[in-house]
């Protein structure tokens, strides 16, 4: 059985467009690592998504006079398209507001708590 590899990058806030600094700093290095492992035949998955919770989103919403949800909806789609246009090879690009994110993160901490890794 092959070793399974999970790669994720820092989740960008959905409060503004992705720029070259984002790509070069957090996403391109991970993408290169993932592509290398795919070429080797590794069992690898690359996931990421928009962070839809945080003060930067609230500040953008206030500045624009719209709701935080309007901001995250706009920038999630814009950033997802930008990553795709740049050729970043995410297997899954989600949102922290999605039900699957809520379930997965709760399960993760529940298992840690059950195994007494959390106090």
Coordinates of N, CA, C and O in Angstrom, one line a residue:
X1 N 0.8 -1.2 0.0 CA 0.0 0.0 0.0 C 0.9 1.2 0.0 O 1.8 1.4 0.8
X2 N 0.6 2.2 -0.9 CA 1.3 3.4 -1.0 C 1.0 4.3 0.2 O -0.1 4.3 0.7
X3 N 2.1 5.0 0.6 CA 1.9 6.0 1.6 C 1.0 7.1 1.0 O 1.2 7.6 -0.1
X4 N 0.0 7.6 1.8 CA -0.9 8.6 1.3 C -0.4 9.9 1.8 O 0.0 10.1 3.0
X5 N -0.5 11.0 0.9 CA 0.1 12.3 1.2 C -1.1 13.3 1.1 O -1.7 13.3 0.0
X6 N -1.2 14.1 2.1 CA -2.2 15.2 2.1 C -1.4 16.5 2.1 O -0.5 16.7 2.9
X7 N -1.7 17.4 1.1 CA -1.0 18.7 1.1 C -2.1 19.8 1.1 O -3.2 19.6 0.4
X8 N -1.9 20.8 1.9 CA -2.8 21.9 1.9 C -2.0 23.2 2.1 O -0.9 23.1 2.6
X9 N -2.5 24.2 1.6 CA -1.8 25.5 1.8 C -2.6 26.4 2.7 O -3.8 26.1 2.9
X10 N -2.0 27.5 3.1 CA -2.8 28.5 3.9 C -4.0 28.9 3.2 O -4.0 29.1 2.0
X11 N -5.1 28.9 3.9 CA -6.4 29.3 3.3 C -6.4 30.9 3.1 O -6.3 31.6 4.1
X12 N -6.6 31.4 1.9 CA -6.6 32.8 1.7 C -8.0 33.4 2.2 O -9.0 32.8 2.0
X13 N -7.9 34.5 2.9 CA -9.2 35.2 3.2 C -9.9 35.6 1.9 O -9.3 36.0 1.0
X14 N -11.2 35.4 1.9 CA -12.0 35.8 0.8 C -12.4 37.2 0.9 O -13.6 37.6 1.0
X15 N -11.4 38.1 0.9 CA -11.6 39.5 1.1 C -11.0 40.4 0.0 O -11.0 41.6 0.1
X16 N -10.3 39.8 -0.9 CA -9.7 40.5 -2.0 C -9.1 39.5 -3.0 O -9.1 38.3 -2.7
X17 N -8.6 40.1 -4.1 CA -8.1 39.2 -5.1 C -6.7 38.6 -4.8 O -6.0 39.2 -4.0
X18 N -6.5 37.4 -5.3 CA -5.2 36.8 -5.2 C -4.2 37.6 -6.0 O -4.5 38.0 -7.1
X19 N -3.0 37.8 -5.5 CA -1.9 38.5 -6.2 C -0.7 37.6 -6.3 O -0.6 36.5 -5.8
X20 N 0.3 38.0 -7.1 CA 1.5 37.3 -7.3 C 2.2 36.9 -6.0 O 2.7 35.8 -5.9
X21 N 2.2 37.7 -5.0 CA 2.8 37.4 -3.7 C 2.2 36.2 -3.1 O 2.8 35.3 -2.5
X22 N 0.8 36.1 -3.2 CA 0.1 34.9 -2.7 C 0.6 33.7 -3.4 O 1.0 32.7 -2.8
X23 N 0.6 33.8 -4.7 CA 0.9 32.6 -5.5 C 2.4 32.1 -5.3 O 2.6 30.9 -5.0
X24 N 3.3 33.1 -5.3 CA 4.7 32.7 -5.1 C 5.0 32.2 -3.7 O 5.9 31.3 -3.5
X25 N 4.3 32.8 -2.7 CA 4.7 32.4 -1.3 C 4.0 31.2 -0.8 O 4.7 30.4 -0.1
X26 N 2.8 30.9 -1.1 CA 2.1 29.8 -0.5 C 1.6 28.7 -1.4 O 1.5 27.6 -1.0
X27 N 1.3 29.0 -2.6 CA 0.6 28.1 -3.5 C 1.5 27.4 -4.5 O 1.4 26.2 -4.8
X28 N 2.4 28.2 -5.2 CA 3.3 27.6 -6.2 C 4.2 26.6 -5.6 O 4.4 25.5 -6.2
X29 N 4.9 26.8 -4.5 CA 5.8 25.8 -3.9 C 5.0 24.5 -3.6 O 5.5 23.4 -4.0
X30 N 3.9 24.6 -3.0 CA 3.1 23.4 -2.8 C 2.6 22.7 -4.0 O 2.7 21.5 -4.2
X31 N 2.3 23.5 -5.0 CA 1.8 22.9 -6.3 C 3.0 22.2 -7.0 O 2.8 21.1 -7.5
X32 N 4.2 22.7 -6.9 CA 5.3 22.0 -7.5 C 5.6 20.7 -6.8 O 5.8 19.7 -7.4
X33 N 5.5 20.7 -5.5 CA 5.7 19.5 -4.7 C 4.7 18.4 -5.0 O 5.0 17.3 -5.2
X34 N 3.4 18.9 -5.2 CA 2.3 17.9 -5.5 C 2.5 17.4 -6.9 O 2.4 16.2 -7.2
X35 N 2.9 18.2 -7.9 CA 3.1 17.7 -9.3 C 4.3 16.7 -9.3 O 4.2 15.7 -10.0
X36 N 5.3 17.0 -8.6 CA 6.5 16.1 -8.5 C 6.0 14.7 -8.0 O 6.3 13.7 -8.6
X37 N 5.2 14.7 -6.9 CA 4.7 13.4 -6.4 C 3.8 12.7 -7.3 O 3.8 11.5 -7.4
X38 N 3.0 13.5 -8.0 CA 2.1 12.9 -9.0 C 2.9 12.2 -10.1 O 2.6 11.1 -10.6
X39 N 4.0 12.8 -10.6 CA 4.9 12.2 -11.6 C 5.5 10.9 -11.1 O 5.7 10.0 -11.9
X40 N 5.8 10.9 -9.8 CA 6.3 9.7 -9.2 C 5.3 8.6 -8.9 O 5.6 7.5 -8.6
X41 N 4.0 8.9 -9.1 CA 3.0 8.0 -8.9 C 2.5 7.9 -7.4 O 1.8 7.0 -7.0
X42 N 2.8 8.9 -6.6 CA 2.4 9.0 -5.2 C 0.9 9.1 -5.1 O 0.3 9.7 -6.0
X43 N 0.4 8.6 -4.0 CA -1.0 8.8 -3.7 C -1.1 10.1 -3.0 O -0.9 10.2 -1.7
X44 N -1.4 11.2 -3.7 CA -1.4 12.6 -3.1 C -2.6 13.3 -3.5 O -3.2 13.1 -4.5
X45 N -3.0 14.2 -2.5 CA -4.2 15.1 -2.8 C -3.8 16.4 -2.3 O -3.2 16.6 -1.2
X46 N -4.2 17.5 -3.0 CA -3.9 18.9 -2.7 C -5.3 19.6 -2.5 O -6.0 19.7 -3.4
X47 N -5.5 20.0 -1.3 CA -6.8 20.7 -1.0 C -6.5 22.1 -0.4 O -5.4 22.3 0.2
X48 N -7.4 23.0 -0.6 CA -7.3 24.3 -0.1 C -8.7 24.9 -0.2 O -9.7 24.2 -0.5
X49 N -8.9 26.2 0.1 CA -10.2 26.8 0.1 C -10.1 28.2 0.7 O -9.1 28.6 1.2
X50 N -11.2 28.9 0.5 CA -11.4 30.2 1.0 C -11.7 30.2 2.5 O -12.6 29.5 3.0
X51 N -10.9 31.0 3.3 CA -11.2 31.3 4.7 C -12.3 32.4 4.7 O -12.0 33.5 4.3
X52 N -13.5 32.0 5.1 CA -14.6 33.0 5.1 C -14.9 33.6 6.5 O -16.0 34.1 6.6
X53 N -14.0 33.4 7.4 CA -14.2 34.0 8.7 C -13.0 34.9 9.1 O -11.9 34.4 9.0
X54 N -13.3 36.1 9.5 CA -12.1 36.9 9.9 C -12.4 38.4 9.8 O -13.3 38.8 9.0
X55 N -11.6 39.1 10.5 CA -11.7 40.6 10.6 C -11.5 41.2 9.2 O -12.2 42.1 8.8
X56 N -10.5 40.7 8.4 CA -10.3 41.3 7.1 C -11.6 41.3 6.2 O -11.8 42.3 5.4
X57 N -12.4 40.3 6.3 CA -13.7 40.2 5.6 C -14.6 41.3 6.1 O -15.3 42.0 5.3
X58 N -14.8 41.4 7.4 CA -15.7 42.4 8.0 C -15.2 43.8 7.6 O -16.1 44.6 7.2
X59 N -13.9 44.1 7.6 CA -13.5 45.4 7.3 C -13.8 45.7 5.8 O -14.2 46.9 5.5
X60 N -13.6 44.8 4.9 CA -13.8 45.0 3.5 C -15.3 45.2 3.3 O -15.7 46.1 2.5
X61 N -16.2 44.4 4.0 CA -17.6 44.6 3.9 C -18.1 46.0 4.3 O -18.9 46.7 3.7
X62 N -17.5 46.4 5.5 CA -17.8 47.8 6.0 C -17.4 48.9 5.0 O -18.1 49.8 4.7
X63 N -16.2 48.7 4.4 CA -15.7 49.7 3.5 C -16.5 49.8 2.2 O -16.7 50.9 1.7
X64 N -17.1 48.7 1.8 CA -17.9 48.6 0.6 C -19.4 48.8 0.9 O -20.2 49.0 -0.1
X65 N -19.8 48.8 2.1 CA -21.2 49.0 2.5 C -22.0 47.8 2.1 O -23.2 47.9 1.7
X66 N -21.5 46.6 2.1 CA -22.2 45.4 1.8 C -22.0 44.4 3.0 O -21.3 44.6 3.9
X67 N -22.7 43.3 2.8 CA -22.6 42.2 3.9 C -21.3 41.4 3.8 O -20.8 41.3 2.6
X68 N -20.8 40.9 4.9 CA -19.6 40.0 4.8 C -19.9 38.8 3.8 O -19.0 38.4 3.1
X69 N -21.1 38.3 3.8 CA -21.4 37.2 2.9 C -21.3 37.6 1.4 O -20.8 36.8 0.6
X70 N -21.7 38.8 1.1 CA -21.5 39.3 -0.3 C -20.0 39.4 -0.6 O -19.6 39.0 -1.7
X71 N -19.2 39.8 0.3 CA -17.7 39.9 0.1 C -17.2 38.4 -0.2 O -16.5 38.2 -1.1
X72 N -17.5 37.5 0.7 CA -16.9 36.2 0.6 C -17.4 35.5 -0.7 O -16.6 34.7 -1.3
X73 N -18.7 35.7 -1.0 CA -19.2 35.0 -2.2 C -18.4 35.5 -3.5 O -18.1 34.8 -4.3
X74 N -18.2 36.8 -3.5 CA -17.6 37.4 -4.7 C -16.1 37.0 -4.8 O -15.7 36.5 -5.8
X75 N -15.4 37.1 -3.7 CA -13.9 36.8 -3.7 C -13.6 35.3 -3.7 O -12.6 34.9 -4.3
X76 N -14.5 34.5 -3.2 CA -14.3 33.0 -3.3 C -14.3 32.6 -4.8 O -13.4 31.9 -5.2
X77 N -15.3 33.1 -5.5 CA -15.4 32.7 -6.9 C -14.3 33.3 -7.7 O -13.7 32.7 -8.6
X78 N -13.9 34.6 -7.5 CA -12.8 35.2 -8.2 C -11.5 34.5 -7.9 O -10.7 34.3 -8.8
X79 N -11.2 34.2 -6.6 CA -10.0 33.6 -6.3 C -9.9 32.2 -6.8 O -8.8 31.7 -7.3
X80 N -11.0 31.4 -6.8 CA -11.0 30.1 -7.3 C -10.7 30.1 -8.8 O -9.9 29.3 -9.3
X81 N -11.3 31.1 -9.5 CA -11.0 31.2 -11.0 C -9.5 31.6 -11.2 O -8.9 31.1 -12.1
X82 N -9.0 32.5 -10.3 CA -7.6 33.0 -10.5 C -6.6 31.8 -10.3 O -5.7 31.6 -11.1
X83 N -6.9 31.0 -9.3 CA -6.0 29.8 -9.1 C -6.1 28.9 -10.3 O -5.1 28.3 -10.8
X84 N -7.3 28.7 -10.8 CA -7.5 27.8 -12.0 C -6.8 28.4 -13.2 O -6.1 27.7 -13.9
X85 N -7.0 29.7 -13.4 CA -6.3 30.3 -14.6 C -4.8 30.3 -14.5 O -4.1 30.1 -15.5
X86 N -4.3 30.3 -13.3 CA -2.8 30.2 -13.1 C -2.3 28.8 -13.2 O -1.1 28.5 -13.4
X87 N -3.2 27.8 -13.1 CA -2.9 26.4 -13.3 C -2.5 25.7 -12.0 O -1.9 24.6 -12.0
X88 N -2.9 26.3 -10.9 CA -2.7 25.6 -9.6 C -3.5 24.3 -9.6 O -4.7 24.4 -9.9
X89 N -2.9 23.2 -9.2 CA -3.6 21.9 -9.3 C -4.3 21.4 -8.1 O -4.1 20.2 -7.7
X90 N -5.2 22.2 -7.5 CA -5.9 21.7 -6.4 C -6.8 20.6 -6.8 O -7.4 20.7 -7.8
X91 N -6.9 19.6 -6.0 CA -7.9 18.5 -6.2 C -9.3 19.0 -5.7 O -10.3 18.5 -6.2
X92 N -9.2 19.8 -4.7 CA -10.5 20.4 -4.1 C -10.2 21.8 -3.6 O -9.2 22.0 -2.9
X93 N -11.0 22.7 -4.0 CA -10.9 24.1 -3.5 C -12.3 24.4 -2.9 O -13.3 24.6 -3.6
X94 N -12.4 24.5 -1.6 CA -13.7 24.6 -0.9 C -13.8 26.0 -0.2 O -13.1 26.9 -0.5
X95 N -14.7 26.0 0.8 CA -15.0 27.1 1.5 C -15.2 26.7 3.0 O -15.7 25.7 3.3
X96 N -14.7 27.6 3.9 CA -14.9 27.3 5.3 C -16.3 27.3 5.8 O -16.6 26.9 6.9
X97 N -17.2 27.8 5.0 CA -18.6 27.9 5.4 C -19.4 26.6 4.9 O -20.6 26.5 5.2
X98 N -18.7 25.8 4.2 CA -19.4 24.6 3.6 C -19.7 23.5 4.7 O -18.9 23.4 5.7
X99 N -20.8 22.8 4.6 CA -21.1 21.7 5.5 C -20.0 20.7 5.6 O -19.7 20.3 6.8
X100 N -19.3 20.4 4.6 CA -18.3 19.4 4.6 C -17.1 19.9 5.4 O -16.4 19.1 6.2
X101 N -16.8 21.2 5.3 CA -15.7 21.8 6.2 C -16.1 21.7 7.6 O -15.3 21.4 8.5
X102 N -17.3 22.1 8.0 CA -17.8 22.1 9.4 C -17.7 20.6 9.9 O -17.1 20.4 11.0
X103 N -18.2 19.7 9.2 CA -18.1 18.3 9.6 C -16.7 17.8 9.8 O -16.4 17.1 10.8
X104 N -15.9 18.0 8.8 CA -14.5 17.5 8.9 C -13.7 18.1 10.0 O -13.0 17.4 10.7
X105 N -13.8 19.5 10.2 CA -13.1 20.1 11.2 C -13.6 19.7 12.6 O -12.8 19.4 13.5
X106 N -14.9 19.5 12.8 CA -15.4 19.0 14.0 C -14.9 17.5 14.3 O -14.6 17.2 15.4
X107 N -15.0 16.7 13.3 CA -14.5 15.3 13.4 C -13.0 15.3 13.8 O -12.6 14.5 14.7
X108 N -12.2 16.1 13.2 CA -10.8 16.2 13.5 C -10.5 16.5 15.0 O -9.8 15.8 15.7
X109 N -11.2 17.5 15.5 CA -11.0 17.9 16.9 C -11.7 16.9 17.8 O -11.2 16.6 18.9
X110 N -12.8 16.3 17.4 CA -13.4 15.3 18.2 C -12.5 14.1 18.4 O -12.3 13.6 19.6
X111 N -11.8 13.6 17.4 CA -10.9 12.5 17.5 C -9.7 12.8 18.3 O -9.3 12.0 19.2
X112 N -9.2 14.0 18.2 CA -8.1 14.5 19.0 C -8.5 14.5 20.5 O -7.7 14.1 21.4
X113 N -9.7 15.0 20.8 CA -10.2 15.0 22.2 C -10.4 13.6 22.7 O -10.0 13.3 23.9
X114 N -10.9 12.7 21.9 CA -11.2 11.3 22.4 C -9.9 10.6 22.7 O -9.8 9.8 23.5
X115 N -8.8 11.0 21.9 CA -7.5 10.3 22.2 C -6.7 11.1 23.2 O -5.5 10.9 23.3
X116 N -7.3 12.0 23.8 CA -6.7 12.9 24.9 C -5.5 13.7 24.4 O -4.5 13.9 25.2
X117 N -5.5 14.1 23.1 CA -4.4 14.9 22.6 C -4.7 16.4 23.0 O -3.9 17.3 22.8
X118 N -6.0 16.7 23.3 CA -6.4 18.0 23.7 C -6.8 18.0 25.2 O -7.4 17.0 25.7
X119 N -6.5 19.0 25.9 CA -6.8 19.1 27.3 C -8.0 20.0 27.5 O -8.3 20.9 26.9

